[in-house]
PDB file of C-alpha atoms and ligand atoms in Angstrom:
ATOM      1  CA  UNK N  12      32.318  17.137 -13.316  1.00  0.00           C
ATOM      2  CA  UNK N  13      31.096  15.458 -10.132  1.00  0.00           C
ATOM      3  CA  UNK N  14      28.301  18.010  -9.671  1.00  0.00           C
ATOM      4  CA  UNK N  15      27.129  17.362 -13.258  1.00  0.00           C
ATOM      5  CA  UNK N  16      26.910  13.631 -12.484  1.00  0.00           C
ATOM      6  CA  UNK N  17      24.957  14.452  -9.334  1.00  0.00           C
ATOM      7  CA  UNK N  18      22.545  16.570 -11.384  1.00  0.00           C
ATOM      8  CA  UNK N  19      22.008  13.827 -14.003  1.00  0.00           C
ATOM      9  CA  UNK N  20      21.549  11.266 -11.206  1.00  0.00           C
ATOM     10  CA  UNK N  21      18.818  13.447  -9.707  1.00  0.00           C
ATOM     11  CA  UNK N  22      17.183  13.706 -13.157  1.00  0.00           C
ATOM     12  CA  UNK N  23      17.162   9.880 -13.514  1.00  0.00           C
ATOM     13  CA  UNK N  24      15.632   9.444 -10.054  1.00  0.00           C
ATOM     14  CA  UNK N  25      12.888  11.969 -10.913  1.00  0.00           C
ATOM     15  CA  UNK N  26      12.142  10.440 -14.336  1.00  0.00           C
ATOM     16  CA  UNK N  27      11.900   6.899 -12.837  1.00  0.00           C
ATOM     17  CA  UNK N  28       9.382   8.257 -10.333  1.00  0.00           C
ATOM     18  CA  UNK N  29       7.318   9.901 -13.112  1.00  0.00           C
ATOM     19  CA  UNK N  30       7.283   6.656 -15.155  1.00  0.00           C
ATOM     20  CA  UNK N  31       6.374   4.597 -12.098  1.00  0.00           C
ATOM     21  CA  UNK N  32       3.356   6.774 -11.354  1.00  0.00           C
ATOM     22  CA  UNK N  33       2.170   6.533 -14.980  1.00  0.00           C
ATOM     23  CA  UNK N  34       2.739   2.757 -15.144  1.00  0.00           C
ATOM     24  CA  UNK N  35       0.558   2.257 -12.040  1.00  0.00           C
ATOM     25  CA  UNK N  36      -2.553   3.314 -13.981  1.00  0.00           C
ATOM     26  CA  UNK N  37      -4.538   0.342 -15.325  1.00  0.00           C
ATOM     27  CA  UNK N  38      -5.733   2.399 -18.327  1.00  0.00           C
ATOM     28  CA  UNK N  39      -2.098   2.633 -19.501  1.00  0.00           C
ATOM     29  CA  UNK N  40      -1.444  -1.120 -19.284  1.00  0.00           C
ATOM     30  CA  UNK N  41      -1.207  -1.486 -23.086  1.00  0.00           C
ATOM     31  CA  UNK N  42       1.628   1.034 -23.149  1.00  0.00           C
ATOM     32  CA  UNK N  43       3.614  -0.710 -20.402  1.00  0.00           C
ATOM     33  CA  UNK N  44       5.427  -3.146 -22.695  1.00  0.00           C
ATOM     34  CA  UNK N  45       6.416  -3.302 -26.368  1.00  0.00           C
ATOM     35  CA  UNK N  46       3.554  -4.294 -28.676  1.00  0.00           C
ATOM     36  CA  UNK N  47       3.653  -8.077 -29.163  1.00  0.00           C
ATOM     37  CA  UNK N  48       3.844  -8.976 -32.885  1.00  0.00           C
ATOM     38  CA  UNK N  49       2.034 -12.238 -32.052  1.00  0.00           C
ATOM     39  CA  UNK N  50      -0.902 -10.145 -30.806  1.00  0.00           C
ATOM     40  CA  UNK N  51      -0.698  -7.363 -33.397  1.00  0.00           C
ATOM     41  CA  UNK N  52       0.967  -8.923 -36.471  1.00  0.00           C
ATOM     42  CA  UNK N  53       1.150  -5.874 -38.777  1.00  0.00           C
ATOM     43  CA  UNK N  54       2.118  -3.398 -36.048  1.00  0.00           C
ATOM     44  CA  UNK N  55       5.804  -3.113 -36.959  1.00  0.00           C
ATOM     45  CA  UNK N  56       4.990  -2.756 -40.646  1.00  0.00           C
ATOM     46  CA  UNK N  57       2.995   0.376 -39.780  1.00  0.00           C
ATOM     47  CA  UNK N  58       4.877   1.818 -36.776  1.00  0.00           C
ATOM     48  CA  UNK N  59       8.539   2.470 -37.577  1.00  0.00           C
ATOM     49  CA  UNK N  60       9.601   3.889 -34.183  1.00  0.00           C
ATOM     50  CA  UNK N  61       7.874   1.816 -31.478  1.00  0.00           C
ATOM     51  CA  UNK N  62       8.102   3.016 -27.888  1.00  0.00           C
ATOM     52  CA  UNK N  63       6.694   1.858 -24.533  1.00  0.00           C
ATOM     53  CA  UNK N  64       7.092   2.582 -20.820  1.00  0.00           C
ATOM     54  CA  UNK N  65       9.428  -0.317 -20.037  1.00  0.00           C
ATOM     55  CA  UNK N  66      11.730   0.669 -22.914  1.00  0.00           C
ATOM     56  CA  UNK N  67      11.750   4.188 -21.464  1.00  0.00           C
ATOM     57  CA  UNK N  68      12.730   2.811 -18.040  1.00  0.00           C
ATOM     58  CA  UNK N  69      15.615   0.971 -19.707  1.00  0.00           C
ATOM     59  CA  UNK N  70      16.652   4.188 -21.463  1.00  0.00           C
ATOM     60  CA  UNK N  71      16.731   6.044 -18.134  1.00  0.00           C
ATOM     61  CA  UNK N  72      19.004   3.347 -16.704  1.00  0.00           C
ATOM     62  CA  UNK N  73      21.225   3.490 -19.792  1.00  0.00           C
ATOM     63  CA  UNK N  74      21.595   7.244 -19.189  1.00  0.00           C
ATOM     64  CA  UNK N  75      19.930   7.978 -22.549  1.00  0.00           C
ATOM     65  CA  UNK N  76      17.906  10.934 -21.243  1.00  0.00           C
ATOM     66  CA  UNK N  77      19.819  14.077 -20.317  1.00  0.00           C
ATOM     67  CA  UNK N  78      16.752  16.291 -19.795  1.00  0.00           C
ATOM     68  CA  UNK N  79      13.000  16.101 -19.234  1.00  0.00           C
ATOM     69  CA  UNK N  80      12.632  17.355 -22.814  1.00  0.00           C
ATOM     70  CA  UNK N  81      14.351  14.200 -24.169  1.00  0.00           C
ATOM     71  CA  UNK N  82      12.081  12.072 -21.966  1.00  0.00           C
ATOM     72  CA  UNK N  83       8.947  13.815 -23.268  1.00  0.00           C
ATOM     73  CA  UNK N  84      10.008  13.149 -26.885  1.00  0.00           C
ATOM     74  CA  UNK N  85       9.537   9.416 -26.159  1.00  0.00           C
ATOM     75  CA  UNK N  86       6.256  10.036 -24.325  1.00  0.00           C
ATOM     76  CA  UNK N  87       5.067  11.908 -27.447  1.00  0.00           C
ATOM     77  CA  UNK N  88       6.160   8.892 -29.543  1.00  0.00           C
ATOM     78  CA  UNK N  89       4.052   6.469 -27.458  1.00  0.00           C
ATOM     79  CA  UNK N  90       1.067   8.760 -28.033  1.00  0.00           C
ATOM     80  CA  UNK N  91       1.630   9.457 -31.747  1.00  0.00           C
ATOM     81  CA  UNK N  92       2.162   5.730 -32.444  1.00  0.00           C
ATOM     82  CA  UNK N  93      -1.159   4.886 -30.770  1.00  0.00           C
ATOM     83  CA  UNK N  94      -2.982   7.625 -32.721  1.00  0.00           C
ATOM     84  CA  UNK N  95      -1.369   6.466 -35.978  1.00  0.00           C
ATOM     85  CA  UNK N  96      -2.024   2.737 -35.553  1.00  0.00           C
ATOM     86  CA  UNK N  97      -5.535   3.134 -34.128  1.00  0.00           C
ATOM     87  CA  UNK N  98      -7.193   5.848 -36.280  1.00  0.00           C
ATOM     88  CA  UNK N  99     -10.682   4.406 -36.718  1.00  0.00           C
ATOM     89  CA  UNK N 100     -14.011   5.523 -35.320  1.00  0.00           C
ATOM     90  CA  UNK N 101     -14.720   2.184 -33.571  1.00  0.00           C
ATOM     91  CA  UNK N 102     -14.828   2.131 -29.752  1.00  0.00           C
ATOM     92  CA  UNK N 103     -11.595   0.120 -29.274  1.00  0.00           C
ATOM     93  CA  UNK N 104      -9.529   2.486 -31.470  1.00  0.00           C
ATOM     94  CA  UNK N 105     -11.133   5.469 -29.789  1.00  0.00           C
ATOM     95  CA  UNK N 106     -10.407   4.074 -26.309  1.00  0.00           C
ATOM     96  CA  UNK N 107      -6.691   3.446 -26.935  1.00  0.00           C
ATOM     97  CA  UNK N 108      -6.378   6.913 -28.527  1.00  0.00           C
ATOM     98  CA  UNK N 109      -8.031   8.482 -25.481  1.00  0.00           C
ATOM     99  CA  UNK N 110      -5.720   6.589 -23.114  1.00  0.00           C
ATOM    100  CA  UNK N 111      -2.682   7.614 -25.205  1.00  0.00           C
ATOM    101  CA  UNK N 112      -3.702  11.280 -24.938  1.00  0.00           C
ATOM    102  CA  UNK N 113      -4.317  10.910 -21.186  1.00  0.00           C
ATOM    103  CA  UNK N 114      -0.843   9.356 -20.779  1.00  0.00           C
ATOM    104  CA  UNK N 115       0.766  12.319 -22.579  1.00  0.00           C
ATOM    105  CA  UNK N 116      -1.211  14.866 -20.557  1.00  0.00           C
ATOM    106  CA  UNK N 117      -0.315  13.105 -17.291  1.00  0.00           C
ATOM    107  CA  UNK N 118       3.419  13.108 -18.111  1.00  0.00           C
ATOM    108  CA  UNK N 119       3.411  16.788 -19.116  1.00  0.00           C
ATOM    109  CA  UNK N 120       1.319  17.794 -16.089  1.00  0.00           C
ATOM    110  CA  UNK N 121       3.648  16.015 -13.623  1.00  0.00           C
ATOM    111  CA  UNK N 122       6.790  17.526 -15.212  1.00  0.00           C
ATOM    112  CA  UNK N 123       5.289  21.035 -15.479  1.00  0.00           C
ATOM    113  CA  UNK N 124       4.229  20.861 -11.816  1.00  0.00           C
ATOM    114  CA  UNK N 125       7.257  19.128 -10.274  1.00  0.00           C
ATOM    115  CA  UNK N 126      10.266  19.927 -12.504  1.00  0.00           C
ATOM    116  CA  UNK N 127      12.190  23.040 -11.459  1.00  0.00           C
ATOM    117  CA  UNK N 128      12.847  25.029 -14.653  1.00  0.00           C
ATOM    118  CA  UNK N 129      16.357  26.014 -13.536  1.00  0.00           C
ATOM    119  CA  UNK N 130      17.129  22.327 -12.891  1.00  0.00           C
ATOM    120  CA  UNK N 131      15.882  21.421 -16.381  1.00  0.00           C
ATOM    121  CA  UNK N 132      17.991  24.179 -17.954  1.00  0.00           C
ATOM    122  CA  UNK N 133      21.050  22.917 -16.041  1.00  0.00           C
ATOM    123  CA  UNK N 134      20.416  19.443 -17.497  1.00  0.00           C
ATOM    124  CA  UNK N 135      20.080  20.866 -21.029  1.00  0.00           C
ATOM    125  CA  UNK N 136      23.309  22.884 -20.565  1.00  0.00           C
ATOM    126  CA  UNK N 137      25.180  19.744 -19.426  1.00  0.00           C
ATOM    127  CA  UNK N 138      23.911  17.847 -22.484  1.00  0.00           C
ATOM    128  CA  UNK N 139      24.880  20.609 -24.924  1.00  0.00           C
ATOM    129  CA  UNK N 140      28.317  21.007 -23.312  1.00  0.00           C
ATOM    130  CA  UNK N 141      29.093  17.319 -23.989  1.00  0.00           C
TER     131      UNK N 141
HETATM  132  C1  LIG W   6      -0.277  -0.596 -27.397  1.00  0.00           C
HETATM  133  C2  LIG W   6      -1.005  -0.737 -28.681  1.00  0.00           C
HETATM  134  N1  LIG W   6      -0.854   0.117 -29.699  1.00  0.00           N
HETATM  135  O1  LIG W   6      -1.641  -0.271 -30.698  1.00  0.00           O
HETATM  136  C3  LIG W   6      -2.277  -1.385 -30.301  1.00  0.00           C
HETATM  137  C4  LIG W   6      -3.263  -2.083 -31.161  1.00  0.00           C
HETATM  138  C5  LIG W   6      -1.899  -1.716 -29.031  1.00  0.00           C
HETATM  139  C6  LIG W   6      -2.409  -2.825 -28.256  1.00  0.00           C
HETATM  140  C7  LIG W   6      -1.636  -3.977 -28.042  1.00  0.00           C
HETATM  141  C8  LIG W   6      -2.215  -5.050 -27.354  1.00  0.00           C
HETATM  142  N2  LIG W   6      -1.610  -6.274 -27.124  1.00  0.00           N
HETATM  143  S1  LIG W   6      -0.050  -6.504 -26.829  1.00  0.00           S
HETATM  144  O2  LIG W   6       0.137  -7.929 -26.669  1.00  0.00           O
HETATM  145  O3  LIG W   6       0.746  -5.887 -27.847  1.00  0.00           O
HETATM  146  C9  LIG W   6       0.284  -5.765 -25.306  1.00  0.00           C
HETATM  147  C10 LIG W   6      -0.345  -6.229 -24.180  1.00  0.00           C
HETATM  148  C11 LIG W   6      -0.041  -5.646 -22.951  1.00  0.00           C
HETATM  149  C12 LIG W   6       0.881  -4.617 -22.872  1.00  0.00           C
HETATM  150  C13 LIG W   6       1.497  -4.150 -24.039  1.00  0.00           C
HETATM  151  C14 LIG W   6       1.199  -4.725 -25.259  1.00  0.00           C
HETATM  152  C15 LIG W   6      -3.507  -4.981 -26.842  1.00  0.00           C
HETATM  153  C16 LIG W   6      -4.214  -3.810 -27.046  1.00  0.00           C
HETATM  154  C17 LIG W   6      -5.616  -3.745 -26.494  1.00  0.00           C
HETATM  155  O4  LIG W   6      -6.263  -2.669 -26.673  1.00  0.00           O
HETATM  156  O5  LIG W   6      -6.047  -4.728 -25.866  1.00  0.00           O
HETATM  157  C18 LIG W   6      -3.710  -2.738 -27.764  1.00  0.00           C
END
């Protein structure tokens, strides 16, 4: 229905705005693009489901998110991948883990504060009705 398309359009506009705010932060620069196998040769042997902010922007534009919940699944993946690939005590592992946790917290905080729960439920209902 037209109104359903209007609702999903509004969701995409909101999710692009959330991603844009996150991607502005310098501390999240290593999550902005896919890990480069030239830079991190064994990454894709360890991490089976890579995810990054630019891939998420592409997924928004491909209409692959039908609710904020779907969007947060990929945010969680960015974070869990960073924790999995960078588990050691050394400062560089610890720093990327901290930034990954801050990215997750920022995404959840924005959505909890700015996403109307009725709007989210409407999005979920549209997805389940399809
Ligand atoms: C992400 C990520 N997950 O595990 C690790 C380890 C990283 C990660 C990846 C890179 N280099 S990269 O070429 O793949 C890249 C650069 C800029 C944006 C996105 C990726 C550098 C660093 C770093 O700390 O300097 C960390």
